[in-house]
Coordinates of C-alpha atoms (C1' of nucleotides) in Angstrom, one line a residue:
Chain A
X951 CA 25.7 22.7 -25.6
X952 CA 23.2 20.8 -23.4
X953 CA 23.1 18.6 -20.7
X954 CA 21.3 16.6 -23.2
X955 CA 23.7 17.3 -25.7
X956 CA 26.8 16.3 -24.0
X957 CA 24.8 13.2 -22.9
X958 CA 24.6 11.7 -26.4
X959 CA 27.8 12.6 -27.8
X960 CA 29.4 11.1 -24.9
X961 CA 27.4 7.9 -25.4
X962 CA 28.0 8.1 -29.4
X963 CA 32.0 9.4 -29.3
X964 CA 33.0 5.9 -30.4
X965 CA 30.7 4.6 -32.2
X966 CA 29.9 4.9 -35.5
X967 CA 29.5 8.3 -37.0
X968 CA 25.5 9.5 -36.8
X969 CA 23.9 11.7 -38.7
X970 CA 22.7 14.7 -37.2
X971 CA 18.9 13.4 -38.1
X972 CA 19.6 10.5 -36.4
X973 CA 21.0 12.2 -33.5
X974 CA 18.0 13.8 -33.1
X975 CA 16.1 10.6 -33.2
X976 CA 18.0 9.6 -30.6
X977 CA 17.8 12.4 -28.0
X978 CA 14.2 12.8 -28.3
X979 CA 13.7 9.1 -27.6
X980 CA 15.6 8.9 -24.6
X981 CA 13.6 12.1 -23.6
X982 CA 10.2 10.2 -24.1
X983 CA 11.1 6.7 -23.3
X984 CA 12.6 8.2 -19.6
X985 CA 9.1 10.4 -19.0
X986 CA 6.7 8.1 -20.7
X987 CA 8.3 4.8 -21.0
X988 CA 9.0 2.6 -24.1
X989 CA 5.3 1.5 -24.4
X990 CA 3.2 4.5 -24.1
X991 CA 5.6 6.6 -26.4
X992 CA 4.5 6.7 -30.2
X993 CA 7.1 6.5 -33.1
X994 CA 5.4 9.4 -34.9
X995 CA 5.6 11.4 -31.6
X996 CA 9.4 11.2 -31.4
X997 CA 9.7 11.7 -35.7
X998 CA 8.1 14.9 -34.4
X999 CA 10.3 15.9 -31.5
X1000 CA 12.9 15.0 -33.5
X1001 CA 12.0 16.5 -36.5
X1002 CA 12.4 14.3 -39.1
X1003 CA 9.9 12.6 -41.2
X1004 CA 8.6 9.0 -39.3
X1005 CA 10.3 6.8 -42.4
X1006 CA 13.7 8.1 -41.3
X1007 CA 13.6 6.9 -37.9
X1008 CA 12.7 3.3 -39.9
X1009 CA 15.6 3.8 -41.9
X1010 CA 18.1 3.9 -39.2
X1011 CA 16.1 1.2 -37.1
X1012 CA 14.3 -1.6 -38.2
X1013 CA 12.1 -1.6 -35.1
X1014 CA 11.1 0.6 -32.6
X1015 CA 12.9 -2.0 -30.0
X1016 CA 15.8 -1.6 -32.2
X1017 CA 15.5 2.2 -31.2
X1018 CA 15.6 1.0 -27.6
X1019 CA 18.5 -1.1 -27.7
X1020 CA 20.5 1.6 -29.6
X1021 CA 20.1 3.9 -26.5
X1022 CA 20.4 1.0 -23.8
X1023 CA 23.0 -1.4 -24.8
X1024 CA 25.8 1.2 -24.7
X1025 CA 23.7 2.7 -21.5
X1026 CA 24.5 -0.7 -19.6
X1027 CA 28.1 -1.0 -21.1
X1028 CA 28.8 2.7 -19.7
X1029 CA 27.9 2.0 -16.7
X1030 CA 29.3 -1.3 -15.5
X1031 CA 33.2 0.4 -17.7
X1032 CA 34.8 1.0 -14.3
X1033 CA 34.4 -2.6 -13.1
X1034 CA 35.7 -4.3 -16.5
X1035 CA 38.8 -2.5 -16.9
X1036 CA 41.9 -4.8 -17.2
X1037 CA 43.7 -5.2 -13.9
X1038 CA 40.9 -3.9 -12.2
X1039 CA 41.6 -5.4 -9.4
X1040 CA 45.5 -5.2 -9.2
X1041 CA 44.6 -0.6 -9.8
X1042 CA 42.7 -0.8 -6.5
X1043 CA 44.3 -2.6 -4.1
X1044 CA 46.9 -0.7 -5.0
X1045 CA 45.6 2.6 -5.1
X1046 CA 43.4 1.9 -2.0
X1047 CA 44.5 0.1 0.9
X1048 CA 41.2 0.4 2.7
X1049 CA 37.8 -0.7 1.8
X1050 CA 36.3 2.3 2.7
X1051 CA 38.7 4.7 0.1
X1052 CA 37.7 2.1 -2.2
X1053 CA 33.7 2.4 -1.6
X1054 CA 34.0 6.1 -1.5
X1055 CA 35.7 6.3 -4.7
X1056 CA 33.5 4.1 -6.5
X1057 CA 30.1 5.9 -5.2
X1058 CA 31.8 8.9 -6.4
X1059 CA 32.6 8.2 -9.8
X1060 CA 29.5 6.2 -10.5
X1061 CA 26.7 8.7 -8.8
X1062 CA 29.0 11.3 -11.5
X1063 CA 28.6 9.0 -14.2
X1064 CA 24.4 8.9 -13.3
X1065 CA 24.2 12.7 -12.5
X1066 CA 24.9 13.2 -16.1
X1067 CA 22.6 10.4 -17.5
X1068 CA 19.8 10.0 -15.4
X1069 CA 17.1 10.1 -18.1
X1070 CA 19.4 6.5 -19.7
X1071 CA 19.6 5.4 -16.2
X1072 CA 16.1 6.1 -16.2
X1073 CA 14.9 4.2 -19.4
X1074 CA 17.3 1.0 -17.8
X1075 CA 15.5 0.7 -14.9
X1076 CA 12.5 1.5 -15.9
X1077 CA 12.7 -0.9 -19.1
X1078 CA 14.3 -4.0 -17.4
X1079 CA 11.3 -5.5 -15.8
X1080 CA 8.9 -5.6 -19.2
X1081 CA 11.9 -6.3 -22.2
X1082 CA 13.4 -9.9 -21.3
X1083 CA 16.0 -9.7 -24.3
X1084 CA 17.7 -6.8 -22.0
X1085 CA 16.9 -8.4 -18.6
X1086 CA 19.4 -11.5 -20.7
X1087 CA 21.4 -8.9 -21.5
X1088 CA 21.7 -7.3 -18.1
X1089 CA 22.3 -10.5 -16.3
X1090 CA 24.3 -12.5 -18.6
X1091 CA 26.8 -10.0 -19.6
X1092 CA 26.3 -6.9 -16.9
X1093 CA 25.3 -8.3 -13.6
X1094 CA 27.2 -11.6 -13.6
X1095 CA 30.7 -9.7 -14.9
X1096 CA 30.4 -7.1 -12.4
X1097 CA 29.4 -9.2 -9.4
X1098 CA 32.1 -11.6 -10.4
X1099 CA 34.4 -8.9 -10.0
X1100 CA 33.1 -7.4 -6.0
X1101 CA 33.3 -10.9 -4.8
X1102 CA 37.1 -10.8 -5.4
X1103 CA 37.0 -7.4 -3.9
X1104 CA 34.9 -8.4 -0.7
X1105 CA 37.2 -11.7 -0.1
X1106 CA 40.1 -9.2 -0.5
X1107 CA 39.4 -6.7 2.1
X1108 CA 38.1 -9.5 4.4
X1109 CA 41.2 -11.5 3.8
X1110 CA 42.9 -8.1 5.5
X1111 CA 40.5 -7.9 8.2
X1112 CA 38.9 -4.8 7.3
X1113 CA 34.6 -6.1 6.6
X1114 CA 33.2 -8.6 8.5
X1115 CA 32.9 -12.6 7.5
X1116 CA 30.3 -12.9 5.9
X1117 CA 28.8 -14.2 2.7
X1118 CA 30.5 -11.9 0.1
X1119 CA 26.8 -11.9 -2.1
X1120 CA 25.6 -10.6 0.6
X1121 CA 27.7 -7.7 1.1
X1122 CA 27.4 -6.4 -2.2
X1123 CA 23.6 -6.7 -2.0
X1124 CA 23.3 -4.7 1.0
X1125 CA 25.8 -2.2 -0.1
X1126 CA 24.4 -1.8 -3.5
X1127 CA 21.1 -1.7 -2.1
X1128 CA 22.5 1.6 -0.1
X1129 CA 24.3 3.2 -3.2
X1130 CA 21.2 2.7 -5.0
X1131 CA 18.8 3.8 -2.9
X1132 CA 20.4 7.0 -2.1
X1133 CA 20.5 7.4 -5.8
X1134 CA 16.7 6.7 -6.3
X1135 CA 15.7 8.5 -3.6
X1136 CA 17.8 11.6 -4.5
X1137 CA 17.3 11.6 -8.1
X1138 CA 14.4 10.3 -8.9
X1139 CA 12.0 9.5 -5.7
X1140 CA 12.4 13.6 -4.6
X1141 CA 14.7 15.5 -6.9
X1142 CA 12.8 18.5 -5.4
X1143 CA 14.1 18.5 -1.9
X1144 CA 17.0 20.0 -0.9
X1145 CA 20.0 17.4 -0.4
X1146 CA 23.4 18.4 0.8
X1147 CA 24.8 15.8 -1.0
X1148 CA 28.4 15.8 0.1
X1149 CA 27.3 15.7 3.7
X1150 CA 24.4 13.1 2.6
X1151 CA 27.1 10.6 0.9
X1152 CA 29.3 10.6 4.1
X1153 CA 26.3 10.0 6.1
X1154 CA 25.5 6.8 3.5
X1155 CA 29.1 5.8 3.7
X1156 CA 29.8 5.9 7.4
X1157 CA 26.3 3.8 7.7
X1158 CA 27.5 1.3 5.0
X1159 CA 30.9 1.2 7.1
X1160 CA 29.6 0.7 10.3
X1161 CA 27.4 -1.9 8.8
X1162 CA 30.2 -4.0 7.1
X1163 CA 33.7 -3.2 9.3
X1164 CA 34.7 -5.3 12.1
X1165 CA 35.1 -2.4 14.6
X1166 CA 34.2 1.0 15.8
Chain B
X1253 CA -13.1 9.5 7.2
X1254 CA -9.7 9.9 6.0
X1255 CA -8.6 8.7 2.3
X1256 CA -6.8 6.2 3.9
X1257 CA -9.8 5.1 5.9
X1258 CA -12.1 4.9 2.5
X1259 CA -9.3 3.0 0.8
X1260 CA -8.8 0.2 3.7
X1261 CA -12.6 0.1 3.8
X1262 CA -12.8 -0.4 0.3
X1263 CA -10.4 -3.0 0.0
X1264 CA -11.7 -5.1 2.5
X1265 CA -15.3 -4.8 2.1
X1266 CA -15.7 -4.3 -1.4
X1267 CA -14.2 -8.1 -2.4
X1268 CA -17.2 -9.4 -1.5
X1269 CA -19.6 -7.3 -3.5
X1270 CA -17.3 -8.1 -7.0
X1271 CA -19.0 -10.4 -9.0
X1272 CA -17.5 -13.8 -10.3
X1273 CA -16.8 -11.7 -14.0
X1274 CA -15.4 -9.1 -12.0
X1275 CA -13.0 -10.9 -10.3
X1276 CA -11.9 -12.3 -12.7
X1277 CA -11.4 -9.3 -14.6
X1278 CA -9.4 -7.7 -11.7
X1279 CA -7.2 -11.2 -12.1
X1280 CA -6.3 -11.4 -15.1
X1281 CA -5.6 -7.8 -14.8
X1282 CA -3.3 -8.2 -12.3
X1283 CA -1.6 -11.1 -14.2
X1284 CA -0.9 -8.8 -17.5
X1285 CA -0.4 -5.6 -15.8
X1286 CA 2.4 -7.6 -13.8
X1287 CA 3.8 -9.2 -16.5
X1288 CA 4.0 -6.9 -19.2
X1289 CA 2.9 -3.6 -17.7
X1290 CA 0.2 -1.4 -18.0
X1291 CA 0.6 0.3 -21.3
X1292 CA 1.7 -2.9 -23.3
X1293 CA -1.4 -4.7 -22.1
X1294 CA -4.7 -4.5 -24.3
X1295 CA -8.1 -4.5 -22.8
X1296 CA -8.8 -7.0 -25.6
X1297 CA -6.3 -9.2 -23.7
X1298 CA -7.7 -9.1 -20.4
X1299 CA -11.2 -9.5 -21.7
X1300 CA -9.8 -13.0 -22.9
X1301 CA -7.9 -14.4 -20.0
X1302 CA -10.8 -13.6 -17.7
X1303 CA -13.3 -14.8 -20.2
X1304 CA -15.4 -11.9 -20.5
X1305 CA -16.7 -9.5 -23.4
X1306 CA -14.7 -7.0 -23.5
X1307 CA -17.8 -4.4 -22.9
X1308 CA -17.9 -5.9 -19.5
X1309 CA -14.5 -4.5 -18.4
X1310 CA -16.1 -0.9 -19.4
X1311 CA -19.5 -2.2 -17.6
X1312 CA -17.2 -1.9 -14.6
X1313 CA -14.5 0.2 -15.2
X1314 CA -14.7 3.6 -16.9
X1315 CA -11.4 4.0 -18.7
X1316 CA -8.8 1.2 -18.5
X1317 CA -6.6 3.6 -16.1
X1318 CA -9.6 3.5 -13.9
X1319 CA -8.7 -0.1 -14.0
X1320 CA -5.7 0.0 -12.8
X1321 CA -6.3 2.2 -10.0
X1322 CA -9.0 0.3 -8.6
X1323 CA -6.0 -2.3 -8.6
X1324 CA -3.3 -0.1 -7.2
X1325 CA -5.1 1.6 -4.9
X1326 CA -5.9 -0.5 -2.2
X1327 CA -2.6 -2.0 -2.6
X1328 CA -0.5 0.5 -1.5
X1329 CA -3.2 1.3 1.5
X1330 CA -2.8 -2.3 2.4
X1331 CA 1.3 -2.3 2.2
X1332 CA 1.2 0.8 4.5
X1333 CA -1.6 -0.2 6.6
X1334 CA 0.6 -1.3 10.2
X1335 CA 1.7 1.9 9.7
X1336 CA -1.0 4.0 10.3
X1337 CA -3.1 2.3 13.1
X1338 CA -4.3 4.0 15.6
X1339 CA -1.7 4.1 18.7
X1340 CA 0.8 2.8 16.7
X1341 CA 3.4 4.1 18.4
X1342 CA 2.1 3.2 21.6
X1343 CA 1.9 -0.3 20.6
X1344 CA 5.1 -0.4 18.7
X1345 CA 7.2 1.1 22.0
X1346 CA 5.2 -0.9 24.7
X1347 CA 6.0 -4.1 22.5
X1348 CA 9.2 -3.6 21.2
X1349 CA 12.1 -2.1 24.2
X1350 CA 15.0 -2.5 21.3
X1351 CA 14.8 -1.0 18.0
X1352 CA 16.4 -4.0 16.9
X1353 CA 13.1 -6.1 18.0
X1354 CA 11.0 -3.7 16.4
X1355 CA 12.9 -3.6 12.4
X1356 CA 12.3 -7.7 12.6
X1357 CA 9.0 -7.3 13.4
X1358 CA 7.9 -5.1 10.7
X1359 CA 10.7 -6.7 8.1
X1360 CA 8.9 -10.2 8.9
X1361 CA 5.6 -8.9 8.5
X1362 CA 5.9 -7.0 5.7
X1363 CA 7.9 -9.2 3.7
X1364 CA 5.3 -11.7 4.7
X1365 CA 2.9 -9.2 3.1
X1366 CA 4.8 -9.1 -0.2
X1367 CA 5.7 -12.5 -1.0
X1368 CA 1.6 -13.0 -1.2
X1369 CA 1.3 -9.9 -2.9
X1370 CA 4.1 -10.1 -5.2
X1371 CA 2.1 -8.9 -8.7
X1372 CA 0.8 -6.5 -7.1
X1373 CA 4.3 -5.0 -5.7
X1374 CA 5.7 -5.1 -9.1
X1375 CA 2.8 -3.4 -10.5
X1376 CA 3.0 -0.1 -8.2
X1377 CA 7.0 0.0 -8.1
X1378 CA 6.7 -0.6 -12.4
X1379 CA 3.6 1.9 -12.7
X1380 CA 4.5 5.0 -10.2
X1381 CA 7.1 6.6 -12.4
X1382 CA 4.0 6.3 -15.5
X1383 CA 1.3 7.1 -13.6
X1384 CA 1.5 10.8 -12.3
X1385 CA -1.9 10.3 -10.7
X1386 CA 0.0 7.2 -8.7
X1387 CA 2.7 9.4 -7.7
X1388 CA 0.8 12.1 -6.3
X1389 CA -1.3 9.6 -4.3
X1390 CA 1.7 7.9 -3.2
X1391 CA 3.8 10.5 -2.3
X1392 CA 0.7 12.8 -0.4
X1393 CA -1.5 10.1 1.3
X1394 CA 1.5 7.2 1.7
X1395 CA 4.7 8.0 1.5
X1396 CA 4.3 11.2 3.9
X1397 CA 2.4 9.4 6.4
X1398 CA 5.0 6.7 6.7
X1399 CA 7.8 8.7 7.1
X1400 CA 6.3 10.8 9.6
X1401 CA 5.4 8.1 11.9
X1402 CA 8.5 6.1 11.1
X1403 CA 10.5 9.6 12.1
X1404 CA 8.9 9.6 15.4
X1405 CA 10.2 5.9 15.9
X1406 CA 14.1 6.8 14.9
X1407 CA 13.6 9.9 17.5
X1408 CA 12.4 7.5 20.0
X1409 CA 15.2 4.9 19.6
X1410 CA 17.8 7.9 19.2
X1411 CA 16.6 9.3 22.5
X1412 CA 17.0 5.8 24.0
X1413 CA 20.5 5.8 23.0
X1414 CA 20.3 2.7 21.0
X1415 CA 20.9 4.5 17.4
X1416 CA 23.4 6.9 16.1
X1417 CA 23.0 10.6 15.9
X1418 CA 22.0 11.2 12.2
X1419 CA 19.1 12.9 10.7
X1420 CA 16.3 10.3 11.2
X1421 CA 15.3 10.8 7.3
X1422 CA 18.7 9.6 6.6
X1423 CA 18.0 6.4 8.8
X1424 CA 14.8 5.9 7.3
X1425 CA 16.3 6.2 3.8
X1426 CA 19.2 4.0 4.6
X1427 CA 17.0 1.6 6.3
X1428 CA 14.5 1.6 3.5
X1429 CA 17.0 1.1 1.1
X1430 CA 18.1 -2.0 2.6
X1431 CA 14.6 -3.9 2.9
X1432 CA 13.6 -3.1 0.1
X1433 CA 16.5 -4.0 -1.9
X1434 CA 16.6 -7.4 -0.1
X1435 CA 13.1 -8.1 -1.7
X1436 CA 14.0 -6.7 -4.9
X1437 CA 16.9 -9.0 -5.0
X1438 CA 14.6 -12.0 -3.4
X1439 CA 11.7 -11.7 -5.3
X1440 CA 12.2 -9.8 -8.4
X1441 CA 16.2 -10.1 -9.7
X1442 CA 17.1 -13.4 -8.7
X1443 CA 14.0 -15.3 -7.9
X1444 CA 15.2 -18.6 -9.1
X1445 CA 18.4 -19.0 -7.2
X1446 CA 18.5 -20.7 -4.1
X1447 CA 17.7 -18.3 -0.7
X1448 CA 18.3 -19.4 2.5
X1449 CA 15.5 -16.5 3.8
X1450 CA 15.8 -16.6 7.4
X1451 CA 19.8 -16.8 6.9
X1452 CA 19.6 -13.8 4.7
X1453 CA 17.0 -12.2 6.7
X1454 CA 19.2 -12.4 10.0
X1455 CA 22.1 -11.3 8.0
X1456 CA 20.5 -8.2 6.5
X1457 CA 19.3 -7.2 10.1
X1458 CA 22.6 -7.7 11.4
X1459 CA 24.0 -5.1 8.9
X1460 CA 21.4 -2.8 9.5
X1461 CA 22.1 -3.0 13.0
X1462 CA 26.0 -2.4 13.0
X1463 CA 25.2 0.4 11.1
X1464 CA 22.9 2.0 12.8
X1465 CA 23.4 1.0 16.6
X1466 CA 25.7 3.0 18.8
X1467 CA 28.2 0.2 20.1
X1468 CA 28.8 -2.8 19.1
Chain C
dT1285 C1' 30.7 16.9 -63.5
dA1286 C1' 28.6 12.4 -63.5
dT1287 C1' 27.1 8.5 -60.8
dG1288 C1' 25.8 5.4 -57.3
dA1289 C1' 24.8 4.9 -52.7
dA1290 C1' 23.0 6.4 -48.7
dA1291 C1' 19.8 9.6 -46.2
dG1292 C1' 15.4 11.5 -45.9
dT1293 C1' 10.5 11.8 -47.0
dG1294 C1' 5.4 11.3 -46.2
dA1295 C1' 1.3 9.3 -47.9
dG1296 C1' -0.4 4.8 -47.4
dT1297 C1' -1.5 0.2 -44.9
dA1298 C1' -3.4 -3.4 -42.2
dA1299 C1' -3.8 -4.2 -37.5
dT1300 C1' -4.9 -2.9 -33.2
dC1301 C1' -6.3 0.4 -29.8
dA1302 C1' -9.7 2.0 -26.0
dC1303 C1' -14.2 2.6 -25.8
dT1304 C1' -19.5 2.8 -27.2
dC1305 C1' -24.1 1.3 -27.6
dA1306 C1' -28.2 -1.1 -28.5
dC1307 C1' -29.4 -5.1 -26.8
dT1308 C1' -30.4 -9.5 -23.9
dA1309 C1' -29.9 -12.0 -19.4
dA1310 C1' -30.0 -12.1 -14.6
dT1311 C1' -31.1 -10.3 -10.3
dT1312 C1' -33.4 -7.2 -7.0
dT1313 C1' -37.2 -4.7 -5.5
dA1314 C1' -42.1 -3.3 -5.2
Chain D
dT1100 C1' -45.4 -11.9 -10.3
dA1101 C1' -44.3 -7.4 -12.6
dA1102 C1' -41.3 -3.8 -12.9
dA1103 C1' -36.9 -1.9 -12.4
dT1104 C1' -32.2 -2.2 -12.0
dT1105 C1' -27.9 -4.1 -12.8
dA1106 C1' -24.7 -7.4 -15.3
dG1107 C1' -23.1 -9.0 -19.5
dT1108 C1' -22.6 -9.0 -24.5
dG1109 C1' -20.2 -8.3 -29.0
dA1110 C1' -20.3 -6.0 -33.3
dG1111 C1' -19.0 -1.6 -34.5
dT1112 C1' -16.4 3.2 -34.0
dG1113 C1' -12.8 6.5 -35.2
dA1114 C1' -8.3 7.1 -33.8
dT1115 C1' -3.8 5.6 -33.6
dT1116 C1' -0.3 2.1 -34.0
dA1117 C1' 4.3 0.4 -36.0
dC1118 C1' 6.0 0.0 -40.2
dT1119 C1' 6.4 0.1 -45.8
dC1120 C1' 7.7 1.9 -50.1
dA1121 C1' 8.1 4.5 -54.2
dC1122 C1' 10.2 8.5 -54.5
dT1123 C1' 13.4 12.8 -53.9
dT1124 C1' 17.5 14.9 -51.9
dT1125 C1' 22.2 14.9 -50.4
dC1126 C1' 26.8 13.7 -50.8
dA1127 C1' 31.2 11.3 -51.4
dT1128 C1' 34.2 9.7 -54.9
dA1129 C1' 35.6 8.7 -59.8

DNA sequence: TATGAAAGTGAGTAATCACTCACTAATTTA
DNA sequence: TAAATTAGTGAGTGATTACTCACTTTCATA
């Protein structure tokens, strides 16, 4: 089985059962949309990937933005899972007593999580500036929920001394910014180069560290 | 003269030789590009907002792509363009005795640069992962160029003893990563909430500075 | 095995696409 | 001023677009 493969049945394990036709839709979609974008990729060129006939795809979705959402929605919901989790915060504090295990932990799991869905992480990113109906989506429901969630975080390890004072928005911007950028610059800025990622991610972690703890 | 030479030249010599039509072509241009991205926007829709037939556009402008690149261009030669001055080291390390000093001066003058150039930014961070042509430019003539000079800069600071031991490519990455996701989140995520700039400015430097400085 | 619903098909459709071209208008050059 | 060059036009082009629909095939259940 593919990467590819394994991608979408991970993404479609709970949802409703999908043809295999419409699984193929799917993958060769997400394969054009991520190389091409949504705008500059032709329905009849993924019914042909896909091969199925160009009336299927329309009987499955009623739009070709209906084709997008499919493969985003879930995409965004995915990704964000770690943070919504009941108790969220009551797991971590106790699993972690210092901010740093509970950075590390979360870069880990997440950059695992992209590893194995770069071309969706791909087609988010890519797709959020030009479709406002996902940048609502994204904000309303993703990036509000999330960040709601870090500020407690932030305000607890500050409460216990551990990151500097300092405007808890601001702390997750600057150490998103990091997580992302080593993300963007390893996966999809130069992919080609050779990365020692484990040493790499320490590197990014003891910067971030050094950046938001209160000593040396 | 360079490519880099012939693209500064042609940006700042060529405005004047546009014709009213053609600038207003290059406008609108702008305008849709930015708002809807390249491949969603019609030649038929530019044509209107500048007021023009749409045969002028192609008077000009042999393919719509060429279009774009006559937009793009000159925009990432003028983003990178206090990078590759003459003596720019010089300059930079007579001016500047902290590396502190020196990251505010290019952070103020950059973001300076890209608050009046903000369509523009969006359409070569939205078009690079389209446009292959884009890439290559970006990645051969800019992005290379940069780094080099800006690894020369880490080396010198490191050799001062006023930042960590690290691979200066990781610096430049983590460094990156946090200016340019403070614009992102300024300009292009949250535009419409209140920012206190200089505040957030000084605070982002700060960061950057406990993690990168030796001591604190 | 019969039947209805869902899945799949592919030719067809109107609209739109990037681009052309024969032409006129304006400007530069001789 | 005459000729030559460039700027501007807009109807017209074939190709392609997202999407439809009458039809056939597949398949679960009675």
């Amino acid at each position: 089985m593919s990467q590819q493969d394994k991608m979408i049945e991970e993404l479609f394990h709970n949802a409703d059962e999908l043809t295999e036709k419409q699984k193929k839709i799917v993958a060769a979609a997400i394969e054009s949309f991520a190389e091409k974008g949504f705008a500059a990729t032709s329905t009849s060129e993924i019914a042909k990937k896909a091969g199925v006939a160009e009336g299927t795809i329309f009987r499955h979705y009623k739009t070709k933005k209906d084709l997008l959402m499919a493969i985003v929605a879930p995409t965004m919901a995915k990704l964000i899972a770690p943070f919504v989790i009941k108790d969220f915060n009551k797991v971590l504090n106790h699993d972690f007593d210092h901010f740093e295990d509970f950075i590390k932990a979360i870069i880990e799991n997440r950059i695992k999580f992209l590893k194995n869905n770069m071309s969706l992480f791909r087609i988010v990113i890519q797709e959020i500036p030009f479709q406002p109906e996902l940048r609502e989506q994204f904000k309303e429901h993703i990036a509000q929920k999330i960040i709601e969630r870090l500020r407690q975080i932030v305000e607890h390890y500050q409460a216990k001394g551990q990151i500097i004072e300092m405007p808890p928005d601001t702390i997750i911007r600057v150490t998103l910014s990091t997580i992302f950028g080593y993300i963007i610059a390893r996966y999809l800025l130069a992919p080609e180069e050779e990365w020692d990622d484990n040493t790499e991610i320490e590197r990014t972690i003891q910067f971030l560290m050094n950046g938001l703890s209160l000593e040396k």
